[in-house]
mmCIF file of C-alpha atoms in Angstrom:
data_model
loop_
_atom_site.group_PDB
_atom_site.id
_atom_site.type_symbol
_atom_site.label_atom_id
_atom_site.label_comp_id
_atom_site.label_asym_id
_atom_site.label_seq_id
_atom_site.Cartn_x
_atom_site.Cartn_y
_atom_site.Cartn_z
ATOM 1 C CA UNK A 89 0.000 0.000 0.000
ATOM 2 C CA UNK A 90 1.076 3.534 -0.757
ATOM 3 C CA UNK A 91 -0.220 6.722 0.789
ATOM 4 C CA UNK A 92 0.081 10.053 -1.002
ATOM 5 C CA UNK A 93 -0.610 13.381 0.707
ATOM 6 C CA UNK A 94 -0.569 16.602 -1.295
ATOM 7 C CA UNK A 95 -0.049 20.087 0.090
ATOM 8 C CA UNK A 96 0.811 23.568 -1.105
ATOM 9 C CA UNK A 97 -2.321 24.581 -2.953
ATOM 10 C CA UNK A 98 -3.984 27.917 -2.460
ATOM 11 C CA UNK A 99 -5.149 31.161 -4.011
ATOM 12 C CA UNK A 100 -2.685 33.141 -6.095
ATOM 13 C CA UNK A 101 -2.881 35.994 -8.570
ATOM 14 C CA UNK A 102 -2.159 35.458 -12.239
ATOM 15 C CA UNK A 103 1.578 35.550 -12.844
ATOM 16 C CA UNK A 104 2.334 34.206 -9.397
ATOM 17 C CA UNK A 105 3.921 30.964 -8.270
ATOM 18 C CA UNK A 106 3.081 27.997 -6.080
ATOM 19 C CA UNK A 107 4.928 24.823 -5.175
ATOM 20 C CA UNK A 108 2.934 21.667 -4.607
ATOM 21 C CA UNK A 109 4.304 18.797 -2.561
ATOM 22 C CA UNK A 110 3.282 15.153 -2.407
ATOM 23 C CA UNK A 111 4.574 13.134 0.521
ATOM 24 C CA UNK A 112 4.650 9.425 -0.210
ATOM 25 C CA UNK A 113 4.751 6.633 2.342
ATOM 26 C CA UNK A 114 4.342 2.877 2.361
ATOM 27 C CA UNK A 115 5.765 0.303 -0.074
ATOM 28 C CA UNK A 116 7.674 2.554 -2.459
ATOM 29 C CA UNK A 117 10.299 0.149 -3.762
ATOM 30 C CA UNK A 118 8.737 -0.508 -7.182
ATOM 31 C CA UNK A 119 7.675 2.920 -8.379
ATOM 32 C CA UNK A 120 7.673 3.198 -12.169
ATOM 33 C CA UNK A 121 6.712 6.836 -12.277
ATOM 34 C CA UNK A 122 5.016 9.597 -10.312
ATOM 35 C CA UNK A 123 2.873 12.283 -11.797
ATOM 36 C CA UNK A 124 0.704 15.315 -11.217
ATOM 37 C CA UNK A 125 -2.777 15.453 -12.692
ATOM 38 C CA UNK A 126 -5.368 18.175 -12.463
ATOM 39 C CA UNK A 127 -9.115 18.395 -12.844
ATOM 40 C CA UNK A 128 -11.111 21.560 -13.356
ATOM 41 C CA UNK A 129 -14.890 21.615 -12.732
ATOM 42 C CA UNK A 130 -16.762 19.964 -15.579
ATOM 43 C CA UNK A 131 -13.588 18.755 -17.264
ATOM 44 C CA UNK A 132 -11.830 15.386 -17.314
ATOM 45 C CA UNK A 133 -8.718 14.781 -15.256
ATOM 46 C CA UNK A 134 -5.604 15.547 -17.289
ATOM 47 C CA UNK A 135 -1.918 14.757 -16.963
ATOM 48 C CA UNK A 136 0.157 17.800 -16.043
ATOM 49 C CA UNK A 137 3.638 16.362 -15.543
ATOM 50 C CA UNK A 138 5.313 13.010 -15.020
ATOM 51 C CA UNK A 139 8.706 11.851 -13.780
ATOM 52 C CA UNK A 140 9.980 8.303 -14.227
ATOM 53 C CA UNK A 141 12.091 6.266 -11.851
ATOM 54 C CA UNK A 142 15.033 7.128 -14.093
ATOM 55 C CA UNK A 143 14.374 10.843 -13.812
ATOM 56 C CA UNK A 144 12.902 11.465 -17.252
ATOM 57 C CA UNK A 145 10.154 14.063 -17.314
ATOM 58 C CA UNK A 146 7.196 14.808 -19.513
ATOM 59 C CA UNK A 147 4.843 17.799 -19.487
ATOM 60 C CA UNK A 148 1.525 18.769 -20.931
ATOM 61 C CA UNK A 149 1.967 21.331 -23.699
ATOM 62 C CA UNK A 150 -0.098 23.831 -21.718
ATOM 63 C CA UNK A 151 2.445 23.935 -18.861
ATOM 64 C CA UNK A 152 5.769 23.489 -20.662
ATOM 65 C CA UNK A 153 8.230 26.171 -19.691
ATOM 66 C CA UNK A 154 6.157 27.203 -16.647
ATOM 67 C CA UNK A 155 5.921 24.092 -14.468
ATOM 68 C CA UNK A 156 8.736 21.866 -13.209
ATOM 69 C CA UNK A 157 8.281 18.411 -11.689
ATOM 70 C CA UNK A 158 10.950 17.079 -9.359
ATOM 71 C CA UNK A 159 11.405 14.611 -6.557
ATOM 72 C CA UNK A 160 13.474 14.203 -3.429
ATOM 73 C CA UNK A 161 14.065 10.479 -3.014
ATOM 74 C CA UNK A 162 15.526 10.921 0.460
ATOM 75 C CA UNK A 163 12.298 12.573 1.613
ATOM 76 C CA UNK A 164 9.986 10.434 -0.558
ATOM 77 C CA UNK A 165 8.456 13.653 -1.790
ATOM 78 C CA UNK A 166 7.300 14.770 -5.228
ATOM 79 C CA UNK A 167 7.119 18.456 -6.120
ATOM 80 C CA UNK A 168 5.495 20.607 -8.754
ATOM 81 C CA UNK A 169 6.892 24.112 -9.069
ATOM 82 C CA UNK A 170 4.343 26.253 -10.875
ATOM 83 C CA UNK A 171 5.402 29.642 -12.206
ATOM 84 C CA UNK A 172 3.634 32.242 -14.346
ATOM 85 C CA UNK A 173 0.291 30.851 -13.267
ATOM 86 C CA UNK A 174 -2.765 31.566 -15.377
ATOM 87 C CA UNK A 175 -6.465 31.503 -14.478
ATOM 88 C CA UNK A 176 -6.828 28.417 -16.688
ATOM 89 C CA UNK A 177 -4.479 26.573 -14.313
ATOM 90 C CA UNK A 178 -7.240 26.661 -11.699
ATOM 91 C CA UNK A 179 -8.058 23.070 -10.754
ATOM 92 C CA UNK A 180 -7.723 20.399 -8.123
ATOM 93 C CA UNK A 181 -4.241 18.916 -8.435
ATOM 94 C CA UNK A 182 -3.677 15.247 -7.689
ATOM 95 C CA UNK A 183 -0.525 13.271 -7.057
ATOM 96 C CA UNK A 184 -0.315 9.843 -8.715
ATOM 97 C CA UNK A 185 2.077 6.949 -8.319
ATOM 98 C CA UNK A 186 2.408 3.955 -10.635
ATOM 99 C CA UNK A 187 3.981 0.864 -9.111
ATOM 100 C CA UNK A 188 4.605 -2.752 -9.975
ATOM 101 C CA UNK A 189 5.905 -4.867 -12.819
ATOM 102 C CA UNK A 190 3.728 -7.257 -14.780
ATOM 103 C CA UNK A 191 0.825 -6.152 -12.571
ATOM 104 C CA UNK A 192 0.635 -2.386 -12.161
ATOM 105 C CA UNK A 193 -0.963 -0.476 -9.307
ATOM 106 C CA UNK A 194 -2.012 3.135 -9.317
ATOM 107 C CA UNK A 195 -2.389 5.291 -6.237
ATOM 108 C CA UNK A 196 -3.872 8.749 -5.834
ATOM 109 C CA UNK A 197 -3.697 11.469 -3.257
ATOM 110 C CA UNK A 198 -6.734 13.363 -2.023
ATOM 111 C CA UNK A 199 -5.943 16.452 -4.091
ATOM 112 C CA UNK A 200 -5.083 20.064 -3.360
ATOM 113 C CA UNK A 201 -6.933 23.045 -4.806
ATOM 114 C CA UNK A 202 -5.131 25.677 -6.848
ATOM 115 C CA UNK A 203 -7.058 28.838 -7.684
ATOM 116 C CA UNK A 204 -5.541 31.529 -9.898
ATOM 117 C CA UNK A 205 -7.319 34.869 -9.934
ATOM 118 C CA UNK A 206 -7.139 37.227 -12.905
#
């Protein structure tokens, strides 16, 4: 079992910055990747950024150049640094972990709200 707890959301003006954190605990020895997703009201959940166990990263086109995903393995913590925030970034942000080999398991955090005012 893996537990994921997000923090760092809040209200920020357009152009501002926030850093989200996701503290992971439990059986973390077979993580394939960790990711941030977001979901705005009335819209499907979408991938924002992903980082593999090898450190490779991938970003949604809408956040490239503004958001940075990183991790601190010693602290078992995933981060999302969000700069130059826009009102369209407003959403609930969720941490996700993908574990396992031939059988994969996905875990989600409870989410943290990010609201960007114009």
